[in-house]
Backbone as a ProteinNet text record, in pm:
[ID]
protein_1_A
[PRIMARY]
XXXXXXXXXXXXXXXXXXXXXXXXXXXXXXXXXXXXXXXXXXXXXXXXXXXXXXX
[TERTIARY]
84.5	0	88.7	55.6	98.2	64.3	77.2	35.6	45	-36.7	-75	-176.7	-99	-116	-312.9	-337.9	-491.7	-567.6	-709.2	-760.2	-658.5	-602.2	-490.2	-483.2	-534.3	-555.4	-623.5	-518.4	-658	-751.7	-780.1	-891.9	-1001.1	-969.6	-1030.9	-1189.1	-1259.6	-1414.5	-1450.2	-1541.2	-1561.7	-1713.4	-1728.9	-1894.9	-1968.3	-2087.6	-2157.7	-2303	-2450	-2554.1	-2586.1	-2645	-2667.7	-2837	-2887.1	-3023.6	-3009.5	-3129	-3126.4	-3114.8	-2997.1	-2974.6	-2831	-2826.2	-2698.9	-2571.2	-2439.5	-2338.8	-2235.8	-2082.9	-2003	-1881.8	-1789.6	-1672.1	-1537.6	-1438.8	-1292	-1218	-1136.8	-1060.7	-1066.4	-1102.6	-1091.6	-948.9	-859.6	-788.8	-788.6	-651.3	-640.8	-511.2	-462	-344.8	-304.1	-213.3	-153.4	-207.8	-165.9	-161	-298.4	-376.5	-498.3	-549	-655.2	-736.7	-858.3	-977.6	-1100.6	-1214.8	-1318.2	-1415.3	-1540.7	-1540.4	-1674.4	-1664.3	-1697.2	-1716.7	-1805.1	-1841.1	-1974.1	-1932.1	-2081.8	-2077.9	-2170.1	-2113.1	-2245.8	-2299.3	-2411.8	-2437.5	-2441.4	-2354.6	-2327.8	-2287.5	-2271.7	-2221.2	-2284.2	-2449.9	-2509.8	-2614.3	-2589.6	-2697.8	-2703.7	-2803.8	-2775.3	-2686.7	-2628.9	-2548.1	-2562.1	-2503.3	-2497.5	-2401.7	-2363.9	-2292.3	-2284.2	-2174.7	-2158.5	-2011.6	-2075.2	-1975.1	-1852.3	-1690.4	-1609.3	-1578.3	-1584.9	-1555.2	-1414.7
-117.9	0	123.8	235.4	339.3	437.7	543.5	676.4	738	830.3	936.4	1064.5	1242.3	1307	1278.5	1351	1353.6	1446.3	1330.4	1356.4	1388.5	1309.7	1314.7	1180.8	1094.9	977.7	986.2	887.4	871	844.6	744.2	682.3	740.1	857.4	955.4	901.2	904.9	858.5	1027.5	1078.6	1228.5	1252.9	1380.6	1439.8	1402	1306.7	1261.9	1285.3	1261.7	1265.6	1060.5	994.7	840.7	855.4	765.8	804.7	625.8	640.6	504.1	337.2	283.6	172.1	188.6	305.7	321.9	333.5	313	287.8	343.3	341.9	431.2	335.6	332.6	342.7	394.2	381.3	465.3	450.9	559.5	546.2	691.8	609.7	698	729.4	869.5	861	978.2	978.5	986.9	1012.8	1067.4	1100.5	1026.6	939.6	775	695.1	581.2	437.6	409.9	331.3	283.1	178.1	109.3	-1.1	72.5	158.4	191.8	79.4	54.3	-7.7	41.6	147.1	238.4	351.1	475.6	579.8	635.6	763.7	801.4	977.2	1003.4	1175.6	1181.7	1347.5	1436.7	1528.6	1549.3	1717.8	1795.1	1902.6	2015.4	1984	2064.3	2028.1	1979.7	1987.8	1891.8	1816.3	1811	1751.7	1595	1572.9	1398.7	1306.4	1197.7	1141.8	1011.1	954.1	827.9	760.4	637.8	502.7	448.7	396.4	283.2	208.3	44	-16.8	7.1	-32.6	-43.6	-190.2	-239.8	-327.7	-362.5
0	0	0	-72.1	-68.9	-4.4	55.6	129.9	6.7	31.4	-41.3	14.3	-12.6	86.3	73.9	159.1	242.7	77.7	52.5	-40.2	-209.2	-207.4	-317.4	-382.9	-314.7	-424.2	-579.8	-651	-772.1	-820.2	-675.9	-675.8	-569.3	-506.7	-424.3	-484	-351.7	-405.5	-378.4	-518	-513.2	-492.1	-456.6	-393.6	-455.2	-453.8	-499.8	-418.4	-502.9	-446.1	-465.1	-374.3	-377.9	-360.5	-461	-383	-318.5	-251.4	-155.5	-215.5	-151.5	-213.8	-352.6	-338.7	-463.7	-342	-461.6	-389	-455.5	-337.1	-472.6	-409.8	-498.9	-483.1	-510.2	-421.9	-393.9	-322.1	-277.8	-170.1	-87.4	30.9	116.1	210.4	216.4	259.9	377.4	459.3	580.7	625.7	752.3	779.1	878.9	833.3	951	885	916.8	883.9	955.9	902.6	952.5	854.4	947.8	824	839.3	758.3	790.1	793.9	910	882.7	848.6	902.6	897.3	844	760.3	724.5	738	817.7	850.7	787.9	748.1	662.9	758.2	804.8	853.1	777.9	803.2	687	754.2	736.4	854.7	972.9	1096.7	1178.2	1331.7	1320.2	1383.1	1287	1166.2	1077.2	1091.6	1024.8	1063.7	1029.7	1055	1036.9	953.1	849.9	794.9	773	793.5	865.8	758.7	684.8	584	632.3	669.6	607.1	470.7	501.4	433	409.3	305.9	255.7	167.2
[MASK]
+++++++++++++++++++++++++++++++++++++++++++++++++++++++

């Protein structure tokens, strides 16, 4: 595996709208070494929150 700086991948998964049941894929990246299991988006900064498995 390679590092690559934060949101600089090529495979960067980009802003997208999903309607329910759609899916995306990419890479999500990050600063440090990690394995991700979960990825969660908020909308805004108390908006609601949604949870997806990483596979």
């Amino acid at each position: 595996m390679t590092e690559s700086p934060l949101a600089a991948d090529e495979n960067q998964i980009d802003t997208v709208k999903l309607a329910p049941g759609e899916n995306v894929t990419g890479a999500v990246t990050g600063k440090g070494k990690f394995t991700a299991k979960t990825v969660t988006y908020t909308d805004g900064l108390i908006g609601d929150s949604i949870r997806a498995d990483v596979s």
